[in-house]
Amino acid sequence: MILSDESVRRRTTVFVIMALLVVTGVYAYFTIPYEADPEVEIPYLAVIVTNRGVAPVDMEQTVTLPLERAYESLEDLKQLTSFSGEGASTAVLEFHPRIDMAEALRKVQDATNRAKADLPREADEPVIQEISIAEWPILLLDVYGTVHEDRARNLMALKRIADDLKDVLETVPGVLEVNRIGGLTPEGRIELDRSK
């Protein structure tokens, strides 16, 4: 029994099945709700504390570890990842998907307030940010070109093109923000005549 032969013999049945599939598909297309840009809530919060001029090792001891101790006991916390850098400490908290993010934000705020007593006085106020997909870049553009003899001049020309492109994209309706990353920044160098 070959499927094509059987389909030809029972063509009325095949036609009815095809008609049902088409009608069901059209019905589903018009009745199932959909969004072009759905709001997706991801269970992540970031806590950033800055303390300018402090070495990464000192940031870890004075800021990162006290924050980690405060966050370890949070309910529904799935994973805690922290980074210590020059003058900055970042803690990324991942919660289980079922948690209400407003409640998680409140709990993290309470834990951060309790940990403030252990942070250095000169450290800036902790900033708590909810990580939202809506704030992620929608479009990434690269500006590149061939490098000839004068490499610095070519790179400066690319930077000017990127800046011009940034200015144009910021005028497009609906664009929230345009960031330019990279490129050479012009700098001056002063050489003193020591004899004078």
Coordinates of C-alpha atoms in Angstrom, one line a residue:
M1 CA 0.0 0.0 0.0
I2 CA 1.6 3.3 -1.2
L3 CA 0.4 6.4 0.5
S4 CA 0.0 8.3 -2.8
D5 CA -2.1 5.5 -4.3
E6 CA -4.3 5.3 -1.3
S7 CA -4.7 9.1 -1.3
V8 CA -5.9 9.0 -5.0
R9 CA -8.4 6.2 -4.2
R10 CA -9.8 8.1 -1.2
R11 CA -9.6 11.6 -2.7
T12 CA -12.8 12.8 -1.0
T13 CA -11.5 12.0 2.5
V14 CA -8.2 13.7 1.7
F15 CA -10.0 16.8 0.4
V16 CA -12.2 16.9 3.6
I17 CA -9.0 16.6 5.8
M18 CA -7.3 19.4 3.8
A19 CA -10.4 21.7 4.0
L20 CA -10.5 21.1 7.8
L21 CA -6.8 21.9 8.2
V22 CA -7.3 25.2 6.2
V23 CA -10.4 26.2 8.1
T24 CA -8.7 25.4 11.5
G25 CA -5.6 27.4 10.4
V26 CA -7.5 30.5 9.3
Y27 CA -9.6 30.3 12.5
A28 CA -6.5 30.0 14.7
Y29 CA -4.8 32.9 12.8
F30 CA -7.6 35.3 13.6
T31 CA -8.4 34.2 17.1
I32 CA -5.0 33.4 18.8
P33 CA -3.6 36.6 20.4
Y34 CA -0.1 37.6 19.4
E35 CA 2.2 40.6 19.8
A36 CA 5.0 41.9 17.6
D37 CA 7.0 42.8 20.7
P38 CA 5.8 40.8 23.7
E39 CA 6.7 41.9 27.2
V40 CA 8.9 39.1 28.6
E41 CA 9.7 39.2 32.3
I42 CA 13.0 37.6 33.1
P43 CA 13.8 36.9 36.8
Y44 CA 17.1 38.8 37.1
L45 CA 18.2 41.8 39.3
A46 CA 21.5 43.5 39.3
V47 CA 23.0 45.4 42.2
I48 CA 25.8 47.9 41.5
V49 CA 27.9 49.6 44.1
T50 CA 30.7 52.0 43.1
N51 CA 33.6 53.3 45.2
R52 CA 36.0 55.2 42.9
G53 CA 39.7 54.4 43.1
V54 CA 39.4 51.2 45.1
A55 CA 41.3 48.1 43.9
P56 CA 39.3 45.0 42.8
V57 CA 40.7 43.0 45.8
D58 CA 39.5 45.6 48.2
M59 CA 36.2 46.0 46.5
E60 CA 35.7 42.2 46.9
Q61 CA 36.5 42.3 50.6
T62 CA 34.6 45.5 51.6
V63 CA 31.6 45.5 49.2
T64 CA 31.1 42.2 47.3
L65 CA 31.4 39.7 50.2
P66 CA 29.0 41.7 52.5
L67 CA 26.4 41.9 49.7
E68 CA 26.8 38.2 49.0
R69 CA 26.2 37.3 52.6
A70 CA 23.1 39.5 52.7
Y71 CA 21.6 37.9 49.5
E72 CA 22.4 34.2 50.3
S73 CA 19.4 33.8 52.5
L74 CA 16.9 35.3 50.0
E75 CA 13.9 33.0 49.3
D76 CA 13.5 31.8 45.6
L77 CA 17.1 32.8 44.8
K78 CA 18.4 30.4 42.1
Q79 CA 21.9 31.8 41.5
L80 CA 24.1 34.6 42.7
T81 CA 26.9 35.8 40.5
S82 CA 29.2 38.7 41.6
F83 CA 32.0 40.7 39.9
S84 CA 34.5 42.9 41.5
G85 CA 36.4 45.5 39.4
E86 CA 38.3 48.7 39.8
G87 CA 36.0 50.9 41.9
A88 CA 32.8 48.8 41.2
S89 CA 31.1 45.7 42.5
T90 CA 28.2 44.1 40.7
A91 CA 25.9 41.3 42.0
V92 CA 23.5 39.6 39.6
L93 CA 20.7 37.7 41.2
E94 CA 18.7 35.1 39.3
F95 CA 15.4 34.0 40.8
H96 CA 13.2 31.1 40.0
P97 CA 10.7 31.9 37.2
R98 CA 7.6 31.6 39.3
I99 CA 8.6 34.6 41.6
D100 CA 6.8 37.9 41.4
M101 CA 9.5 40.4 40.4
A102 CA 8.0 43.2 42.5
E103 CA 8.3 41.1 45.6
A104 CA 11.8 40.0 44.6
L105 CA 12.8 43.7 44.2
R106 CA 11.4 44.5 47.6
K107 CA 13.4 41.6 49.2
V108 CA 16.6 42.6 47.5
Q109 CA 16.1 46.2 48.6
D110 CA 15.6 45.1 52.2
A111 CA 18.7 42.9 52.1
T112 CA 20.7 45.7 50.6
N113 CA 19.6 48.1 53.3
R114 CA 20.7 45.6 55.9
A115 CA 24.1 45.2 54.2
K116 CA 24.7 49.0 54.1
A117 CA 26.0 48.9 57.6
D118 CA 28.9 46.7 56.5
L119 CA 29.8 48.7 53.4
P120 CA 32.4 51.5 53.5
R121 CA 31.0 55.0 54.2
E122 CA 32.7 56.4 51.1
A123 CA 31.0 53.9 48.8
D124 CA 28.2 55.3 46.6
E125 CA 24.5 54.3 47.2
P126 CA 23.8 50.8 45.8
V127 CA 21.8 50.9 42.6
I128 CA 19.3 48.0 42.0
Q129 CA 18.2 47.4 38.4
E130 CA 15.7 45.0 37.0
I131 CA 17.1 43.4 33.9
S132 CA 14.5 43.9 31.2
I133 CA 14.5 42.5 27.7
A134 CA 12.9 45.8 26.5
E135 CA 16.1 47.6 27.3
W136 CA 18.3 45.2 25.3
P137 CA 19.5 46.4 21.9
I138 CA 17.2 45.7 19.0
L139 CA 19.8 46.4 16.3
L140 CA 23.6 46.3 16.3
L141 CA 25.5 48.0 13.5
D142 CA 29.2 47.7 12.7
V143 CA 31.1 50.4 10.9
Y144 CA 34.4 49.1 9.3
G145 CA 36.8 49.8 6.5
T146 CA 40.2 49.0 5.1
V147 CA 43.2 50.4 6.8
H148 CA 45.7 52.0 4.5
E149 CA 49.0 53.9 5.4
D150 CA 47.6 56.3 8.0
R151 CA 45.8 54.0 10.3
A152 CA 44.9 56.6 12.9
R153 CA 43.3 58.9 10.2
N154 CA 41.3 56.0 8.9
L155 CA 40.0 55.0 12.4
M156 CA 39.1 58.7 13.1
A157 CA 37.1 58.8 9.8
L158 CA 35.3 55.6 10.8
K159 CA 34.5 57.2 14.2
R160 CA 33.1 60.3 12.4
I161 CA 30.9 58.1 10.3
A162 CA 29.6 56.2 13.3
D163 CA 28.9 59.5 15.1
D164 CA 27.0 60.8 12.1
L165 CA 25.0 57.5 11.9
K166 CA 24.3 57.8 15.6
D167 CA 22.9 61.3 15.2
V168 CA 20.6 60.1 12.3
L169 CA 19.4 57.1 14.1
E170 CA 18.5 59.1 17.2
T171 CA 16.0 61.2 15.1
V172 CA 14.0 58.0 14.1
P173 CA 10.6 57.9 15.9
G174 CA 10.4 55.2 18.5
V175 CA 14.2 55.0 19.0
L176 CA 14.9 55.3 22.7
E177 CA 18.7 55.4 22.7
V178 CA 21.7 54.9 20.4
N179 CA 25.1 54.0 21.9
R180 CA 28.4 54.1 20.0
I181 CA 31.1 51.8 21.3
G182 CA 34.7 51.9 20.3
G183 CA 36.6 54.2 18.1
L184 CA 39.7 56.4 18.8
T185 CA 39.4 59.4 20.9
P186 CA 41.7 62.3 19.9
E187 CA 44.2 63.3 22.5
G188 CA 46.9 65.9 22.8
R189 CA 50.4 65.5 24.0
I190 CA 52.4 68.3 25.5
E191 CA 56.2 68.0 25.5
L192 CA 58.1 70.4 27.7
D193 CA 61.5 71.9 26.8
R194 CA 63.3 71.1 30.1
S195 CA 66.0 73.7 29.3
K196 CA 63.5 76.5 29.5

